[in-house]
XYZ file of C-alpha atoms in Angstrom:
235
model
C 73.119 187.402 249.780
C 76.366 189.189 248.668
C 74.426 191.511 246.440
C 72.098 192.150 249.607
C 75.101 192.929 251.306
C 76.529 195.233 248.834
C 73.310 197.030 248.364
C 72.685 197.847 252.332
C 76.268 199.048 252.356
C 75.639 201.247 249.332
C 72.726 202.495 251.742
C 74.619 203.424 254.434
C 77.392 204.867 252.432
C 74.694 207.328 250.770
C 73.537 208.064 254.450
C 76.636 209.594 255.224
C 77.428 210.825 251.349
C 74.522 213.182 252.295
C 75.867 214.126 256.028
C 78.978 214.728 254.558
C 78.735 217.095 251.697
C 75.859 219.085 253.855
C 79.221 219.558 256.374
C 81.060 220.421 252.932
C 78.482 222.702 251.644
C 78.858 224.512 255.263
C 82.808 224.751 254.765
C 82.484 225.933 251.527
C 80.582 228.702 252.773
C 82.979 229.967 255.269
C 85.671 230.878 252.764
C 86.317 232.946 249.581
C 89.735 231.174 249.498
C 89.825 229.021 246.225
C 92.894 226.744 247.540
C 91.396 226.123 250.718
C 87.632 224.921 249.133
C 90.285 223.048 247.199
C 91.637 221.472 250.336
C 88.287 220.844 251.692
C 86.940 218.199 248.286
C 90.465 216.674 248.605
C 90.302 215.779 252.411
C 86.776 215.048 252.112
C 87.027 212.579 248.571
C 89.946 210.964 250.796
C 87.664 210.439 253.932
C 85.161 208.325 251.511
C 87.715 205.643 250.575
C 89.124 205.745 254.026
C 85.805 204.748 255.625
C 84.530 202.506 253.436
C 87.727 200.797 252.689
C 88.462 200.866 249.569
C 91.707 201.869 248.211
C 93.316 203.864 244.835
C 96.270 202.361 243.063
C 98.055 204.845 240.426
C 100.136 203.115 237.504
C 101.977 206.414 235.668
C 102.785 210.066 236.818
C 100.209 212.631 236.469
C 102.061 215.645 234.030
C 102.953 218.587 236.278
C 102.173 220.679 232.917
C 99.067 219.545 231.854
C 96.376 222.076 231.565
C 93.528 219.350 230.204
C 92.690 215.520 231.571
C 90.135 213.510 229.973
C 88.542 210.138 231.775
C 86.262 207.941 230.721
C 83.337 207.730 233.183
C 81.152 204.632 234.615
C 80.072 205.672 238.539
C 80.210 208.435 240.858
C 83.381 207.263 242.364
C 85.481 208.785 239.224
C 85.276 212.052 240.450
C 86.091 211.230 244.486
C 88.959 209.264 243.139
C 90.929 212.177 241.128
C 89.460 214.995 243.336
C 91.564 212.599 246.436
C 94.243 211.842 244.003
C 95.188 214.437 241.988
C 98.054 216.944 243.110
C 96.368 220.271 241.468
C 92.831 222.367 242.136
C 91.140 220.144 239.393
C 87.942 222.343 237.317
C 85.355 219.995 236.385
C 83.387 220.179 233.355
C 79.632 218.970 233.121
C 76.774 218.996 231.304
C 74.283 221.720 231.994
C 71.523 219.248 233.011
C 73.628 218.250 235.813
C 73.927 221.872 237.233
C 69.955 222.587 236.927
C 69.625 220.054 239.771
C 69.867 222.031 243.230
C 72.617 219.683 245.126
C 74.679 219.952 242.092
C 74.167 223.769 241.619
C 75.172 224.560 245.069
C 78.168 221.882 244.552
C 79.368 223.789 241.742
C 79.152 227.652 242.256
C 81.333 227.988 245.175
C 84.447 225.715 243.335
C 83.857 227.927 240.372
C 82.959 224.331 238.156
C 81.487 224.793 234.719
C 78.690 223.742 233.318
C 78.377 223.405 229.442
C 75.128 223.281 227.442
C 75.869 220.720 224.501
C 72.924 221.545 222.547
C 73.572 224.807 222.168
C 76.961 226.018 220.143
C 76.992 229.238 221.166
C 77.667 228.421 224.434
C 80.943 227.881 223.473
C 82.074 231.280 223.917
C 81.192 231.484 227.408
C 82.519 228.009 228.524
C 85.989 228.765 227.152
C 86.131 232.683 227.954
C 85.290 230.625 231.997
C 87.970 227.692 231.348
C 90.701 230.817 230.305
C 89.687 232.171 233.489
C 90.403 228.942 235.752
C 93.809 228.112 233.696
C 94.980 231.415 234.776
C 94.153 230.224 238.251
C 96.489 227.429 237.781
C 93.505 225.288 237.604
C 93.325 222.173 235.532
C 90.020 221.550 233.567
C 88.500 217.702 234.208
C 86.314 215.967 231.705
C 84.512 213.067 230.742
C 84.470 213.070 226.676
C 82.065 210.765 227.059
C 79.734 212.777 228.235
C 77.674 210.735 230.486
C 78.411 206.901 232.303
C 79.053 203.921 229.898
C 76.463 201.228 230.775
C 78.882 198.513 228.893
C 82.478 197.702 228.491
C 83.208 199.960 225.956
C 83.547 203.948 226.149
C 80.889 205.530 224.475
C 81.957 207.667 221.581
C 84.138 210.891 222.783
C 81.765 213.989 222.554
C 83.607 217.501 220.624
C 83.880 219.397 223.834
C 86.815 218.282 224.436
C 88.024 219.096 221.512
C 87.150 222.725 220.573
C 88.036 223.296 224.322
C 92.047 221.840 223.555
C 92.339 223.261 220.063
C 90.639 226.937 220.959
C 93.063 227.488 223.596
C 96.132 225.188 222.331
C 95.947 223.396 225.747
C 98.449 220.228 227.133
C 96.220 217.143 227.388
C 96.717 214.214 229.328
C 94.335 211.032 229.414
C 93.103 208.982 232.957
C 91.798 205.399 232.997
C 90.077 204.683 235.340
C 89.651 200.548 235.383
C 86.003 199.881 236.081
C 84.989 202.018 239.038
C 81.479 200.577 238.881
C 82.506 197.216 240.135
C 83.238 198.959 243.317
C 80.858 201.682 243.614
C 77.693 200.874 240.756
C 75.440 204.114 240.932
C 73.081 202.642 238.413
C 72.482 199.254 239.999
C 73.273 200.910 243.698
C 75.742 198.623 245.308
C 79.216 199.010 247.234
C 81.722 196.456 247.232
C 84.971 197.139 248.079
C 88.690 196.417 246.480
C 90.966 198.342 244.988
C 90.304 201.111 242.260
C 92.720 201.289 239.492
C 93.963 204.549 237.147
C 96.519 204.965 234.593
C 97.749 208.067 233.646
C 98.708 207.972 229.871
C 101.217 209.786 228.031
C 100.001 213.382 226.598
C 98.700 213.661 223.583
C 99.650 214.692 220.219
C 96.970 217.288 219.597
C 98.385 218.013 215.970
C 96.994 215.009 214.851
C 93.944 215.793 212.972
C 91.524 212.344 214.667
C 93.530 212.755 218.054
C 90.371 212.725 220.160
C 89.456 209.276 218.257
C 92.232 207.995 218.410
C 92.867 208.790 222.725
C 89.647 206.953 222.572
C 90.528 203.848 221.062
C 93.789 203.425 222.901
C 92.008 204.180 226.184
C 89.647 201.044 225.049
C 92.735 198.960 224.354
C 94.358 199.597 227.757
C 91.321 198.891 229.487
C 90.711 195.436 227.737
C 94.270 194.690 228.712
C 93.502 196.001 232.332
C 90.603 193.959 232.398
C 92.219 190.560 231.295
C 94.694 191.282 234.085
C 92.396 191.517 236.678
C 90.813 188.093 235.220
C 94.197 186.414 235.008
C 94.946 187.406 238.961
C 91.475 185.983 240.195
């Protein structure tokens, strides 16, 4: 019966997902103004937790001077939790199969997002000629090393992006947790619950390390195994 539940909320909450990024979509299209499409995903990512009650809790500061965050990635909700959380015009990165699709497409154009074709090196040039771009913008570029959703409890292996992107243009990384976003908002399984979404802002890195990448992604595993038995311990 709960799972019933969960799944006709997860219904209704797609019902007015779509109603509510058609009204975005709209906005969008009424300004040039970067900061004020900004404004519009960051009122509207807050307006999703605020009417289906869930909540954010924040454990760390995000760096003022970072120019790079990485997260590790399990449902939908990742994104409308920084894009409502974070304090600076955020620049995803995705995969290019992601803005092929027409929603997406249209989602991404008008925020000046970036799309990246892994199988293909030599787009490379182009993606970090467009991240230069967005830094200089004051923008901060978002990504999920990971490269796509982890189905299990541990992080898939980090994907090189993120890496050429950093070490190409010497940029200030800082990594997110996000504590298992899926058991509130499952895309896969399609289910809502509700609760209380954790992320912890870690440290920047220490890009001069030759396996820094690896490494992020093996403490970001720790934490969230220590998260996790937390969250047992309480219940």
């Amino acid at each position: 019966m709960k799972k019933i539940y969960k799944r006709i909320k997860a219904f209704l909450y797609l019902f007015f997902f779509i109603i509510s990024v058609l009204v975005v979509f709209i906005c969008f299209y009424t300004t040039s103004s970067q900061d004020k499409i900004w404004r519009i995903r960051k009122n509207w990512a807050k307006l999703q937790a605020k009417i289906f009650n869930f909540d954010y809790e924040l454990e760390g500061e995000f760096d003022p001077n970072v120019q790079m965050i990485l997260m590790n990635h399990q449902s939908m909700l990742d994104i409308i939790a920084l894009e409502a959380l974070y304090p600076r015009n955020l620049c995803w990165i995705a995969k290019k199969e992601l803005g092929e699709l027409p929603i997406f497409k249209i989602a991404m154009k008008k925020p000046k997002l970036l799309c990246i074709d892994r199988k293909n090196p030599r787009d490379l040039v182009r993606i970090l000629k467009e991240a230069k771009e967005r830094l200089n913008e004051n923008r901060v570029l978002a990504i999920f090393p990971e490269g796509t959703r982890s189905k299990t409890p541990k992080m898939l292996k980090f994907q090189s992006g993120a890496k050429a992107l950093t070490e190409k243009l010497n940029l200030k990384v800082q990594p997110i947790l996000i504590v298992d976003s899926a058991l509130i908002l499952d895309s896969k399984a399609f289910t809502l619950g509700s609760g209380t979404l954790k992320l912890v802002a870690l440290p920047c890195v220490d890009t001069s390390e030759a396996k820094w990448l690896e490494n992020t992604r093996k403490k970001m595993q720790e934490l969230l195994d220590i998260q996790r038995s937390k969250i047992k311990t309480e219940d």
